[in-house]
XYZ file of N, CA and C in Angstrom:
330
model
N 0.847 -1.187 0.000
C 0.000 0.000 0.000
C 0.883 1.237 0.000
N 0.487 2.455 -0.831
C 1.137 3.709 -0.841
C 0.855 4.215 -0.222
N 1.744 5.121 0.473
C 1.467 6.640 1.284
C 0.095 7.607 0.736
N 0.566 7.887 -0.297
C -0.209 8.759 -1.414
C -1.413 7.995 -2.082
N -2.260 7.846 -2.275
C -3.263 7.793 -2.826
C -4.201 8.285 -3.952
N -3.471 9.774 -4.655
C -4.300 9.751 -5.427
C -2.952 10.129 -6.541
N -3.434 10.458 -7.674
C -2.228 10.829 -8.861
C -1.678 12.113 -8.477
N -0.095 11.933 -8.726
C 0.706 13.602 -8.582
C 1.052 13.522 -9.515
N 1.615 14.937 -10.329
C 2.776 15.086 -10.658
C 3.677 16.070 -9.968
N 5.106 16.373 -10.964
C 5.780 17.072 -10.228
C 6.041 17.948 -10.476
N 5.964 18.997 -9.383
C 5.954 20.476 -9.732
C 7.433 20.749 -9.994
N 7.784 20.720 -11.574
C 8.950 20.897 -11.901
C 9.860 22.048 -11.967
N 8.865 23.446 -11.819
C 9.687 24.664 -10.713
C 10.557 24.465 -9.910
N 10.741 23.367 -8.794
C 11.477 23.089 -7.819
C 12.385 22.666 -7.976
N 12.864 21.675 -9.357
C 13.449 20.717 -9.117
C 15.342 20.941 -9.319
N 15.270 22.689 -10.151
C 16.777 22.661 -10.571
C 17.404 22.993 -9.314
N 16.613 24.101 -8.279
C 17.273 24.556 -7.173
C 17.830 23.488 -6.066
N 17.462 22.147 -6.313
C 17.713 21.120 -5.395
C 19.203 19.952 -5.954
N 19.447 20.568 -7.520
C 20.414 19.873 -8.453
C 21.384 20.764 -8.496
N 23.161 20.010 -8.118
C 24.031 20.746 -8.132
C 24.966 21.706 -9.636
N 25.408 22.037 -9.185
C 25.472 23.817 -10.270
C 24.635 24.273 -10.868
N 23.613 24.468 -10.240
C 22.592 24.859 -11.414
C 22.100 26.630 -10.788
N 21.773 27.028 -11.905
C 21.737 29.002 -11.464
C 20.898 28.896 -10.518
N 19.678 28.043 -10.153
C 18.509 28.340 -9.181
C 19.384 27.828 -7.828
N 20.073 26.897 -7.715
C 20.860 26.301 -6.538
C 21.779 27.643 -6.137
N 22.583 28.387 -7.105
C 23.614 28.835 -6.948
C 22.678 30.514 -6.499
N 21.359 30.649 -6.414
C 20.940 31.909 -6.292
C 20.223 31.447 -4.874
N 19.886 30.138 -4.670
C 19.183 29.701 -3.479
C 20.795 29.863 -2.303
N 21.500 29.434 -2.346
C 22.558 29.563 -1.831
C 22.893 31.135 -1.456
N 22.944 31.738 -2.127
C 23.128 32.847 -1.837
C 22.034 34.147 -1.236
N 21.214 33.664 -1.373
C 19.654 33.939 -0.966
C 19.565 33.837 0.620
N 19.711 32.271 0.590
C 19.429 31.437 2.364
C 20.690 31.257 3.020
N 21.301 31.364 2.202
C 23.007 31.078 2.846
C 23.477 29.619 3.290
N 22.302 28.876 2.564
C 22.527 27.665 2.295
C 21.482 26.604 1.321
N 22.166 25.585 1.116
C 21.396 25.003 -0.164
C 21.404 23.330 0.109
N 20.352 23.051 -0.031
C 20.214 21.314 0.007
C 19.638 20.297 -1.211
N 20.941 20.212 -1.614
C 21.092 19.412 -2.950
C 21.044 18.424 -2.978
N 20.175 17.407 -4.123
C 20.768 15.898 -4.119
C 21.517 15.812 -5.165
N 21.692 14.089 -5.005
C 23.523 14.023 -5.528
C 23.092 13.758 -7.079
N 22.027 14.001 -7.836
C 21.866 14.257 -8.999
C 20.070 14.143 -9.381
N 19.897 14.347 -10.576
C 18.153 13.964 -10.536
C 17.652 12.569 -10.483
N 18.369 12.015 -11.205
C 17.644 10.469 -10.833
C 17.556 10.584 -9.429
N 18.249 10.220 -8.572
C 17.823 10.658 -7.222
C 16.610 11.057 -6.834
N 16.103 11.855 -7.185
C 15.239 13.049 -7.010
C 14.294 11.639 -7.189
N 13.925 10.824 -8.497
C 12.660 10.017 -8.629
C 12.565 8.666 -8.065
N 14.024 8.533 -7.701
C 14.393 7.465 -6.590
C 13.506 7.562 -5.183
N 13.801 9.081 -4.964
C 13.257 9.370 -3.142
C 12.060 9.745 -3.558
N 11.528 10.153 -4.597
C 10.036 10.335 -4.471
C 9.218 9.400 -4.464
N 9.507 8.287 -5.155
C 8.688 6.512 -4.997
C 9.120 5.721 -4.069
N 9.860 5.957 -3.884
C 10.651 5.386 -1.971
C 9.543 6.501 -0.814
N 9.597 7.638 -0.832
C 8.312 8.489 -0.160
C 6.960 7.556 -0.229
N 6.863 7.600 -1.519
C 5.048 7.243 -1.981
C 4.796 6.316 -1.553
N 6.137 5.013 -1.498
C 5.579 3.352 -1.291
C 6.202 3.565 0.577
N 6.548 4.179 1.068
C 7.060 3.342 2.424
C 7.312 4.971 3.682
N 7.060 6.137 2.845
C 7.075 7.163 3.834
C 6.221 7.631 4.822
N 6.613 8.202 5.757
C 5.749 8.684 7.169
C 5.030 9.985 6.680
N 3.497 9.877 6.572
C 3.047 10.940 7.135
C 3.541 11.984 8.107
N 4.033 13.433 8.018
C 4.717 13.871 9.070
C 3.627 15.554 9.068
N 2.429 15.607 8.856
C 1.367 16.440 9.067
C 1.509 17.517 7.650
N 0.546 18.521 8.007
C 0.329 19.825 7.372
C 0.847 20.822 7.831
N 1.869 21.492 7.191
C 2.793 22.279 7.290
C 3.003 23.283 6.384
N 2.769 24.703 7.096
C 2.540 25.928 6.000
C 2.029 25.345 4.774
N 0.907 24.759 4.854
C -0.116 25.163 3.680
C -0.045 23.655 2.912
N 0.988 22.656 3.246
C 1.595 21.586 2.609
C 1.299 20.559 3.140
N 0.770 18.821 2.761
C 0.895 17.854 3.061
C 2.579 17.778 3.248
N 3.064 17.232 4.210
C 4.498 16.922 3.850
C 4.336 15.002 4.775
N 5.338 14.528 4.160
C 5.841 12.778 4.632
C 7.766 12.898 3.870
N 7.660 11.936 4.904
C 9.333 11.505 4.411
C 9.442 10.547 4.895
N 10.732 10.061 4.527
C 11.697 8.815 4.873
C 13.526 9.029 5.502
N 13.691 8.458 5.738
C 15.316 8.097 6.119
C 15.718 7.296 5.217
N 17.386 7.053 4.455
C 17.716 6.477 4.037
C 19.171 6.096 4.671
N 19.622 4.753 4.282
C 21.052 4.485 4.606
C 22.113 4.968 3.977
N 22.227 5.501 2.871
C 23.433 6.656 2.440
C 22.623 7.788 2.062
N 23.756 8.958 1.933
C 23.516 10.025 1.237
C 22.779 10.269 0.345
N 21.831 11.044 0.302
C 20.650 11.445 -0.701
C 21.235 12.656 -1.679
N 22.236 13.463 -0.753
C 22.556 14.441 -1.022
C 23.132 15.443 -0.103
N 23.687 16.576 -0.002
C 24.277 17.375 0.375
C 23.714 18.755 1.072
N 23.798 19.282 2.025
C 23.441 20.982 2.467
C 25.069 21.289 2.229
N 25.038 22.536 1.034
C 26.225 23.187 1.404
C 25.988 24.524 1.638
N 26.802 25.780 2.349
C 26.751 26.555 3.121
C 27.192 27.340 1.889
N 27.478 28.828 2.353
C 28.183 29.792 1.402
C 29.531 29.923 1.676
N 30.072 29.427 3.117
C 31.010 29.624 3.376
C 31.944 28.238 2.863
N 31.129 27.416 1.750
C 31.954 26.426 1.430
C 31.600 24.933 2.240
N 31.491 24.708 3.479
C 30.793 23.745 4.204
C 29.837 22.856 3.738
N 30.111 21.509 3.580
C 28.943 20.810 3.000
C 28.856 19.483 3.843
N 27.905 18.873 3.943
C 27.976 17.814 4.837
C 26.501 17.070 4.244
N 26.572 15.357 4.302
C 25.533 14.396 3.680
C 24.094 14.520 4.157
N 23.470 14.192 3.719
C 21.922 14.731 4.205
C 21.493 13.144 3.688
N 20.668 12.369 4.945
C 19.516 11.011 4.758
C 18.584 11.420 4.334
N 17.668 11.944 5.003
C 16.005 12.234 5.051
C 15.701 13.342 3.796
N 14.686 12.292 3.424
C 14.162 14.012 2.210
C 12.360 13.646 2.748
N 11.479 14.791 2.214
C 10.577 15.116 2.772
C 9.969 15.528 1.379
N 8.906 14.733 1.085
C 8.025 15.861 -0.099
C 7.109 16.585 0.623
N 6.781 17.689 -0.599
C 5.584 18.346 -0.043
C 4.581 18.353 -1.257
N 3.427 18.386 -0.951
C 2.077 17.664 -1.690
C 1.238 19.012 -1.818
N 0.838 19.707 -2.287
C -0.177 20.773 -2.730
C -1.219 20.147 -3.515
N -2.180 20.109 -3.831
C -3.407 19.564 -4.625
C -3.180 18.356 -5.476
N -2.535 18.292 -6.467
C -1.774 17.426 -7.408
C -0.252 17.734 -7.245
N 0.468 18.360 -7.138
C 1.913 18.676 -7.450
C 2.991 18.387 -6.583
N 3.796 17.844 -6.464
C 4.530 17.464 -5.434
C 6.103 18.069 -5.180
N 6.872 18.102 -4.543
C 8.160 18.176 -4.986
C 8.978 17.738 -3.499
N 10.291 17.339 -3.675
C 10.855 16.407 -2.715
C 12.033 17.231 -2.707
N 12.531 17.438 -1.456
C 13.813 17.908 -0.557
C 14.378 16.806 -0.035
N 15.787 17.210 -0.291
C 16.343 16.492 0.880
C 16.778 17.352 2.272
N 16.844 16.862 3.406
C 16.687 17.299 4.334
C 17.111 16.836 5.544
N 17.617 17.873 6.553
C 18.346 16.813 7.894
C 17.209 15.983 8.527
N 16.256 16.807 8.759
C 15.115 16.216 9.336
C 14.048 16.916 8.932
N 12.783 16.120 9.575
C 11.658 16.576 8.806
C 11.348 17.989 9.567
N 10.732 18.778 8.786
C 10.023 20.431 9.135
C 8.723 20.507 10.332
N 8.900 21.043 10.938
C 8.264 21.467 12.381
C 7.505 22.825 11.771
């Protein structure tokens, strides 16, 4: 049984700022003063059907269904502006009507 239940797609706005060198990453970075990348896009559709088939409900959050998972390696990276980067497990989608899009993340959003 899936998490999700009805059809998504993906809100593909999101998806360059989360992929490394890319201008939306490199303006999010400099924006937040930090950036949480995965380690390429396949990835990205890896953790979103790993979410759908086996992730936690983790509530409604600013306006968003959100669920996630943990994984045993690296999903991907937070790097800093000051150069600092360190592995990130957990990614977290967030669900709006139909549209979805998936972070990776230290932990899930409060």
């Amino acid at each position: 049984m899936s998490l999700i239940d009805r059809e998504l797609t993906l809100d593909t706005q999101h998806v360059a700022k989360h992929l490394p060198d890319t201008p939306q990453m490199q303006q999010l970075l400099q924006k937040e003063g930090s950036a949480h990348i995965f380690n390429d896009e396949a990835t990205i559709y890896i953790v979103a059907q790993a979410i759908i088939e086996q992730g936690e409900f983790t509530g409604c959050i600013r306006g968003h269904e959100r669920c996630g998972i943990s994984f045993d390696e690296p999903i991907g990276y937070r790097f800093s502006r000051d150069g600092d980067q360190f592995p990130l497990y957990y990614a977290e989608m967030k669900v709006k009507g139909n549209k979805y899009h998936v972070i990776p993340r230290t932990k899930p959003s409060r």
